[in-house]
PDB file of C-alpha atoms in Angstrom:
ATOM      1  CA  MET M 232      -0.209   0.103   0.392  1.00 68.00           C
ATOM      2  CA  SER M 233       1.317   3.531  -1.418  1.00 79.00           C
ATOM      3  CA  PRO M 234       1.414   6.137   1.965  1.00 76.00           C
ATOM      4  CA  ILE M 235      -1.210   8.099   0.530  1.00 82.00           C
ATOM      5  CA  GLN M 236      -2.983   5.321   0.589  1.00 85.00           C
ATOM      6  CA  ALA M 237      -2.080   4.280   3.799  1.00 83.00           C
ATOM      7  CA  MET M 238      -3.035   8.220   4.849  1.00 87.00           C
ATOM      8  CA  GLU M 239      -6.511   8.042   3.427  1.00 91.00           C
ATOM      9  CA  ARG M 240      -7.449   5.160   4.069  1.00 91.00           C
ATOM     10  CA  SER M 241      -6.010   5.853   8.204  1.00 93.00           C
ATOM     11  CA  TYR M 242      -7.662   8.953   7.486  1.00 95.00           C
ATOM     12  CA  SER M 243     -11.278   7.862   6.397  1.00 94.00           C
ATOM     13  CA  ALA M 244     -10.981   5.473   9.111  1.00 94.00           C
ATOM     14  CA  LEU M 245     -10.560   7.330  12.206  1.00 95.00           C
ATOM     15  CA  LYS M 246     -12.440  10.071  11.026  1.00 95.00           C
ATOM     16  CA  GLN M 247     -15.706   7.241  11.252  1.00 94.00           C
ATOM     17  CA  MET M 248     -15.132   5.986  14.246  1.00 94.00           C
ATOM     18  CA  LEU M 249     -14.833   9.393  15.616  1.00 94.00           C
ATOM     19  CA  ARG M 250     -18.106  10.534  14.106  1.00 93.00           C
ATOM     20  CA  GLU M 251     -19.828   7.333  15.302  1.00 90.00           C
ATOM     21  CA  GLY M 252     -18.822   8.425  18.857  1.00 89.00           C
ATOM     22  CA  ARG M 253     -16.603   5.290  19.504  1.00 91.00           C
ATOM     23  CA  TYR M 254     -14.195   7.539  21.859  1.00 92.00           C
ATOM     24  CA  ALA M 255     -15.886   8.933  24.906  1.00 91.00           C
ATOM     25  CA  PRO M 256     -15.550  12.441  24.843  1.00 92.00           C
ATOM     26  CA  GLY M 257     -11.576  13.463  26.560  1.00 92.00           C
ATOM     27  CA  ALA M 258      -9.927   9.892  25.557  1.00 93.00           C
ATOM     28  CA  ARG M 259      -6.660  10.131  24.347  1.00 95.00           C
ATOM     29  CA  LEU M 260      -5.775   9.138  20.723  1.00 95.00           C
ATOM     30  CA  GLU M 261      -2.423   7.652  21.101  1.00 93.00           C
ATOM     31  CA  ALA M 262      -0.633   7.134  17.099  1.00 93.00           C
ATOM     32  CA  ASN M 263       0.866   4.034  17.978  1.00 93.00           C
ATOM     33  CA  ARG M 264      -2.177   2.443  19.460  1.00 94.00           C
ATOM     34  CA  LEU M 265      -4.556   3.799  16.539  1.00 94.00           C
ATOM     35  CA  ALA M 266      -1.727   2.532  13.737  1.00 93.00           C
ATOM     36  CA  GLU M 267      -1.667  -0.629  15.464  1.00 93.00           C
ATOM     37  CA  GLU M 268      -4.894  -1.174  15.509  1.00 92.00           C
ATOM     38  CA  LEU M 269      -5.526   0.075  11.687  1.00 91.00           C
ATOM     39  CA  GLY M 270      -2.725  -1.598  10.066  1.00 90.00           C
ATOM     40  CA  VAL M 271      -0.233   0.776   9.346  1.00 91.00           C
ATOM     41  CA  SER M 272       3.051   3.030  10.461  1.00 90.00           C
ATOM     42  CA  MET M 273       3.047   5.846  12.963  1.00 90.00           C
ATOM     43  CA  THR M 274       3.728   7.760   9.993  1.00 91.00           C
ATOM     44  CA  PRO M 275       0.155   8.396   8.191  1.00 92.00           C
ATOM     45  CA  VAL M 276      -1.861   8.133  11.921  1.00 93.00           C
ATOM     46  CA  ARG M 277       0.424  11.107  12.864  1.00 93.00           C
ATOM     47  CA  ASP M 278      -0.829  12.914   9.513  1.00 94.00           C
ATOM     48  CA  VAL M 279      -4.209  12.200  10.257  1.00 95.00           C
ATOM     49  CA  LEU M 280      -4.181  13.255  13.472  1.00 96.00           C
ATOM     50  CA  HIS M 281      -3.332  17.260  12.778  1.00 95.00           C
ATOM     51  CA  ARG M 282      -5.320  16.629  10.077  1.00 95.00           C
ATOM     52  CA  LEU M 283      -8.392  15.590  12.389  1.00 96.00           C
ATOM     53  CA  VAL M 284      -7.257  18.676  14.539  1.00 96.00           C
ATOM     54  CA  GLY M 285      -7.213  21.093  11.380  1.00 94.00           C
ATOM     55  CA  GLU M 286     -10.956  19.671  11.832  1.00 94.00           C
ATOM     56  CA  ARG M 287     -11.568  20.087  14.976  1.00 95.00           C
ATOM     57  CA  LEU M 288     -12.456  16.838  15.454  1.00 95.00           C
ATOM     58  CA  ILE M 289     -10.210  16.438  17.517  1.00 96.00           C
ATOM     59  CA  GLU M 290      -7.540  18.514  19.873  1.00 95.00           C
ATOM     60  CA  ALA M 291      -3.855  18.443  20.532  1.00 94.00           C
ATOM     61  CA  ALA M 292      -2.910  20.240  23.213  1.00 87.00           C
ATOM     62  CA  SER M 293       1.161  20.937  23.844  1.00 84.00           C
ATOM     63  CA  GLY M 294       2.698  17.739  26.408  1.00 84.00           C
ATOM     64  CA  GLU M 295      -0.915  16.041  26.322  1.00 86.00           C
ATOM     65  CA  GLY M 296      -1.403  15.008  22.785  1.00 92.00           C
ATOM     66  CA  PHE M 297      -4.316  14.415  20.984  1.00 96.00           C
ATOM     67  CA  HIS M 298      -7.640  13.558  22.385  1.00 95.00           C
ATOM     68  CA  VAL M 299     -11.172  13.598  21.387  1.00 95.00           C
ATOM     69  CA  PRO M 300     -13.226  17.148  22.266  1.00 94.00           C
ATOM     70  CA  ARG M 301     -14.973  17.685  25.686  1.00 92.00           C
ATOM     71  CA  LEU M 302     -18.287  20.073  24.686  1.00 94.00           C
ATOM     72  CA  THR M 303     -19.734  22.248  26.957  1.00 96.00           C
ATOM     73  CA  GLU M 304     -23.629  22.915  26.903  1.00 97.00           C
ATOM     74  CA  SER M 305     -22.426  26.311  25.365  1.00 97.00           C
ATOM     75  CA  GLU M 306     -19.952  24.878  22.924  1.00 97.00           C
ATOM     76  CA  LEU M 307     -22.574  22.602  21.904  1.00 97.00           C
ATOM     77  CA  ARG M 308     -25.411  24.644  21.459  1.00 98.00           C
ATOM     78  CA  ASP M 309     -23.511  26.936  19.760  1.00 98.00           C
ATOM     79  CA  LEU M 310     -22.390  24.044  17.396  1.00 98.00           C
ATOM     80  CA  TYR M 311     -26.275  23.932  16.627  1.00 98.00           C
ATOM     81  CA  GLU M 312     -26.781  27.378  16.107  1.00 98.00           C
ATOM     82  CA  TRP M 313     -24.265  27.596  14.460  1.00 97.00           C
ATOM     83  CA  ASN M 314     -25.509  25.019  11.899  1.00 97.00           C
ATOM     84  CA  SER M 315     -28.875  26.297  11.784  1.00 97.00           C
ATOM     85  CA  ALA M 316     -27.248  29.307  10.330  1.00 97.00           C
ATOM     86  CA  LEU M 317     -25.045  28.184   7.990  1.00 97.00           C
ATOM     87  CA  LEU M 318     -27.970  25.845   6.442  1.00 96.00           C
ATOM     88  CA  LEU M 319     -30.232  29.290   6.324  1.00 95.00           C
ATOM     89  CA  ILE M 320     -27.326  31.045   4.161  1.00 96.00           C
ATOM     90  CA  ALA M 321     -27.393  28.033   1.900  1.00 94.00           C
ATOM     91  CA  VAL M 322     -31.444  27.982   1.783  1.00 93.00           C
ATOM     92  CA  ARG M 323     -31.400  31.394   1.240  1.00 93.00           C
ATOM     93  CA  THR M 324     -28.455  31.797  -1.688  1.00 93.00           C
ATOM     94  CA  ALA M 325     -29.434  28.219  -3.396  1.00 90.00           C
ATOM     95  CA  ARG M 326     -29.472  28.616  -7.326  1.00 84.00           C
ATOM     96  CA  GLU M 327     -31.124  24.963  -7.555  1.00 78.00           C
ATOM     97  CA  GLU M 328     -33.119  22.659  -6.278  1.00 75.00           C
ATOM     98  CA  PRO M 329     -30.665  19.818  -3.973  1.00 72.00           C
ATOM     99  CA  GLN M 330     -31.543  16.844  -5.320  1.00 69.00           C
ATOM    100  CA  THR M 331     -33.892  14.656  -3.355  1.00 72.00           C
ATOM    101  CA  LEU M 332     -33.145  11.450  -1.576  1.00 66.00           C
ATOM    102  CA  SER M 333     -33.456   7.978  -3.275  1.00 68.00           C
ATOM    103  CA  ILE M 334     -34.772   4.979  -1.326  1.00 67.00           C
ATOM    104  CA  GLU M 335     -30.964   3.374  -0.768  1.00 74.00           C
ATOM    105  CA  ASP M 336     -30.480   7.026   1.535  1.00 68.00           C
ATOM    106  CA  LEU M 337     -33.686   6.645   3.536  1.00 70.00           C
ATOM    107  CA  LEU M 338     -31.748   2.829   4.826  1.00 75.00           C
ATOM    108  CA  GLY M 339     -29.085   4.514   7.055  1.00 80.00           C
ATOM    109  CA  THR M 340     -29.564   5.989  10.301  1.00 86.00           C
ATOM    110  CA  THR M 341     -30.977   9.150  10.762  1.00 87.00           C
ATOM    111  CA  ALA M 342     -28.082  10.476  11.731  1.00 91.00           C
ATOM    112  CA  ASP M 343     -26.388   9.124   8.045  1.00 91.00           C
ATOM    113  CA  GLN M 344     -30.085  10.736   6.734  1.00 89.00           C
ATOM    114  CA  THR M 345     -29.773  14.375   8.149  1.00 92.00           C
ATOM    115  CA  ALA M 346     -26.342  14.105   6.973  1.00 92.00           C
ATOM    116  CA  LEU M 347     -27.235  13.498   3.735  1.00 90.00           C
ATOM    117  CA  VAL M 348     -29.900  16.499   3.975  1.00 90.00           C
ATOM    118  CA  PHE M 349     -28.059  18.654   5.114  1.00 93.00           C
ATOM    119  CA  ASP M 350     -25.152  17.735   2.480  1.00 92.00           C
ATOM    120  CA  ARG M 351     -27.729  18.070  -0.274  1.00 90.00           C
ATOM    121  CA  MET M 352     -28.495  21.479   1.289  1.00 91.00           C
ATOM    122  CA  ALA M 353     -25.495  22.633   1.417  1.00 93.00           C
ATOM    123  CA  SER M 354     -24.928  21.635  -2.574  1.00 91.00           C
ATOM    124  CA  ALA M 355     -27.461  23.307  -3.919  1.00 89.00           C
ATOM    125  CA  ALA M 356     -25.365  26.876  -3.019  1.00 91.00           C
ATOM    126  CA  PRO M 357     -23.289  28.360  -5.371  1.00 92.00           C
ATOM    127  CA  ASN M 358     -20.543  28.806  -2.432  1.00 94.00           C
ATOM    128  CA  GLN M 359     -18.258  26.275  -1.361  1.00 95.00           C
ATOM    129  CA  GLU M 360     -16.877  27.456   1.898  1.00 95.00           C
ATOM    130  CA  ILE M 361     -20.415  27.401   3.102  1.00 95.00           C
ATOM    131  CA  ARG M 362     -20.914  24.025   1.741  1.00 94.00           C
ATOM    132  CA  ALA M 363     -17.507  23.273   3.334  1.00 95.00           C
ATOM    133  CA  SER M 364     -18.550  24.942   6.252  1.00 96.00           C
ATOM    134  CA  ILE M 365     -22.021  22.852   7.102  1.00 96.00           C
ATOM    135  CA  ALA M 366     -19.916  19.717   6.315  1.00 95.00           C
ATOM    136  CA  SER M 367     -17.287  20.200   9.525  1.00 95.00           C
ATOM    137  CA  ALA M 368     -20.142  20.871  11.247  1.00 96.00           C
ATOM    138  CA  SER M 369     -22.285  17.848  10.370  1.00 95.00           C
ATOM    139  CA  ASP M 370     -18.805  15.774  11.550  1.00 95.00           C
ATOM    140  CA  ARG M 371     -18.849  17.305  14.271  1.00 96.00           C
ATOM    141  CA  LEU M 372     -22.653  17.003  15.232  1.00 96.00           C
ATOM    142  CA  HIS M 373     -22.964  13.448  13.689  1.00 95.00           C
ATOM    143  CA  ALA M 374     -22.148  11.355  17.404  1.00 94.00           C
ATOM    144  CA  PHE M 375     -24.619  13.471  18.648  1.00 95.00           C
ATOM    145  CA  ARG M 376     -27.356  12.817  15.684  1.00 94.00           C
ATOM    146  CA  MET M 377     -26.828   9.282  16.667  1.00 93.00           C
ATOM    147  CA  LEU M 378     -28.238   9.784  20.541  1.00 93.00           C
ATOM    148  CA  GLU M 379     -30.918  11.619  19.229  1.00 91.00           C
ATOM    149  CA  ASP M 380     -33.453   8.766  18.393  1.00 86.00           C
ATOM    150  CA  THR M 381     -33.601   7.852  22.150  1.00 87.00           C
ATOM    151  CA  ILE M 382     -33.794  11.545  23.604  1.00 91.00           C
ATOM    152  CA  LEU M 383     -35.959  13.177  20.777  1.00 88.00           C
ATOM    153  CA  GLU M 384     -38.601  10.805  20.137  1.00 78.00           C
ATOM    154  CA  PRO M 385     -40.467  11.469  17.747  1.00 72.00           C
ATOM    155  CA  MET M 386     -38.153  12.679  14.906  1.00 71.00           C
ATOM    156  CA  ILE M 387     -40.749  12.018  12.205  1.00 72.00           C
ATOM    157  CA  GLY M 388     -40.943  13.840   9.013  1.00 81.00           C
ATOM    158  CA  GLU M 389     -38.797  16.716  10.396  1.00 86.00           C
ATOM    159  CA  LEU M 390     -36.188  15.362   7.257  1.00 85.00           C
ATOM    160  CA  ASP M 391     -39.040  16.052   4.903  1.00 83.00           C
ATOM    161  CA  GLU M 392     -40.118  19.596   6.787  1.00 86.00           C
ATOM    162  CA  ILE M 393     -36.690  20.885   5.891  1.00 87.00           C
ATOM    163  CA  MET M 394     -36.259  19.291   2.342  1.00 81.00           C
ATOM    164  CA  ILE M 395     -39.533  21.033   0.693  1.00 80.00           C
ATOM    165  CA  ARG M 396     -38.362  24.491  -0.463  1.00 77.00           C
ATOM    166  CA  ASP M 397     -40.995  27.482   0.540  1.00 79.00           C
ATOM    167  CA  GLN M 398     -41.503  29.979   2.828  1.00 78.00           C
ATOM    168  CA  GLY M 399     -41.516  27.473   5.763  1.00 80.00           C
ATOM    169  CA  GLN M 400     -38.203  26.217   5.193  1.00 90.00           C
ATOM    170  CA  PRO M 401     -36.278  28.871   7.249  1.00 93.00           C
ATOM    171  CA  GLN M 402     -38.620  28.210  10.148  1.00 94.00           C
ATOM    172  CA  SER M 403     -38.738  24.313   9.634  1.00 93.00           C
ATOM    173  CA  ILE M 404     -34.783  24.236   9.160  1.00 95.00           C
ATOM    174  CA  ARG M 405     -34.264  26.812  12.938  1.00 96.00           C
ATOM    175  CA  ARG M 406     -36.885  24.763  14.984  1.00 94.00           C
ATOM    176  CA  TYR M 407     -35.096  21.812  14.208  1.00 95.00           C
ATOM    177  CA  HIS M 408     -32.168  23.519  15.846  1.00 96.00           C
ATOM    178  CA  LEU M 409     -33.657  24.885  18.530  1.00 96.00           C
ATOM    179  CA  ARG M 410     -35.637  21.473  19.386  1.00 95.00           C
ATOM    180  CA  ARG M 411     -31.708  20.067  19.836  1.00 96.00           C
ATOM    181  CA  MET M 412     -29.848  23.183  21.689  1.00 97.00           C
ATOM    182  CA  ARG M 413     -32.961  22.918  24.535  1.00 97.00           C
ATOM    183  CA  ALA M 414     -32.064  18.752  24.321  1.00 96.00           C
ATOM    184  CA  VAL M 415     -28.416  19.413  24.685  1.00 97.00           C
ATOM    185  CA  PRO M 416     -28.180  18.369  28.501  1.00 97.00           C
ATOM    186  CA  LEU M 417     -29.640  15.108  27.806  1.00 95.00           C
ATOM    187  CA  LEU M 418     -27.429  15.128  24.776  1.00 96.00           C
ATOM    188  CA  LEU M 419     -24.582  15.603  26.940  1.00 95.00           C
ATOM    189  CA  ARG M 420     -25.617  13.125  29.443  1.00 93.00           C
ATOM    190  CA  GLU M 421     -26.098  10.287  26.784  1.00 92.00           C
ATOM    191  CA  ARG M 422     -23.258  10.934  25.127  1.00 89.00           C
ATOM    192  CA  ASP M 423     -20.939  10.931  28.490  1.00 86.00           C
ATOM    193  CA  LYS M 424     -22.697   6.812  29.636  1.00 82.00           C
ATOM    194  CA  GLY M 425     -21.761   5.616  26.837  1.00 65.00           C
TER     195      GLY M 425
END
């Protein structure tokens, strides 16, 4: 396997593990253990860890290494608020209809469907910075979205309502995020249990 292949494979695997919340908040990520787990050398793993710091999926502290962020209530609320603001900008500036979801898209988890819906909304916006920022916020929120099914029941129809491009769409986006912002303490408690 080439060094580039090793790095891309390591990046995809580690990013997916972080998105799924496999590591507890505050968990230390040691390059040598990750390299062993992923079956690659430490060099691509170290490069991946630095890349993920840049994406804010992990944090690095001098002398303490890499670790999973431990979001506070206000930080998680801010992240939901940021995601909402970005989506509202994407909707306001969209120059085309977002692609509709296929039957295969609906087979994933609610967290995967949410990421896909928001990605489709972002792709309709002409600004690449907005698209990249929505993708980044989605990655950082994914582990919490995986917990929403148990905390925010029922969620039926929320994503459908958000996808309908009409005058009510901004209110649907805002309502969706406000509901989650109110549930932040419960989401954090549930995440800390796992």
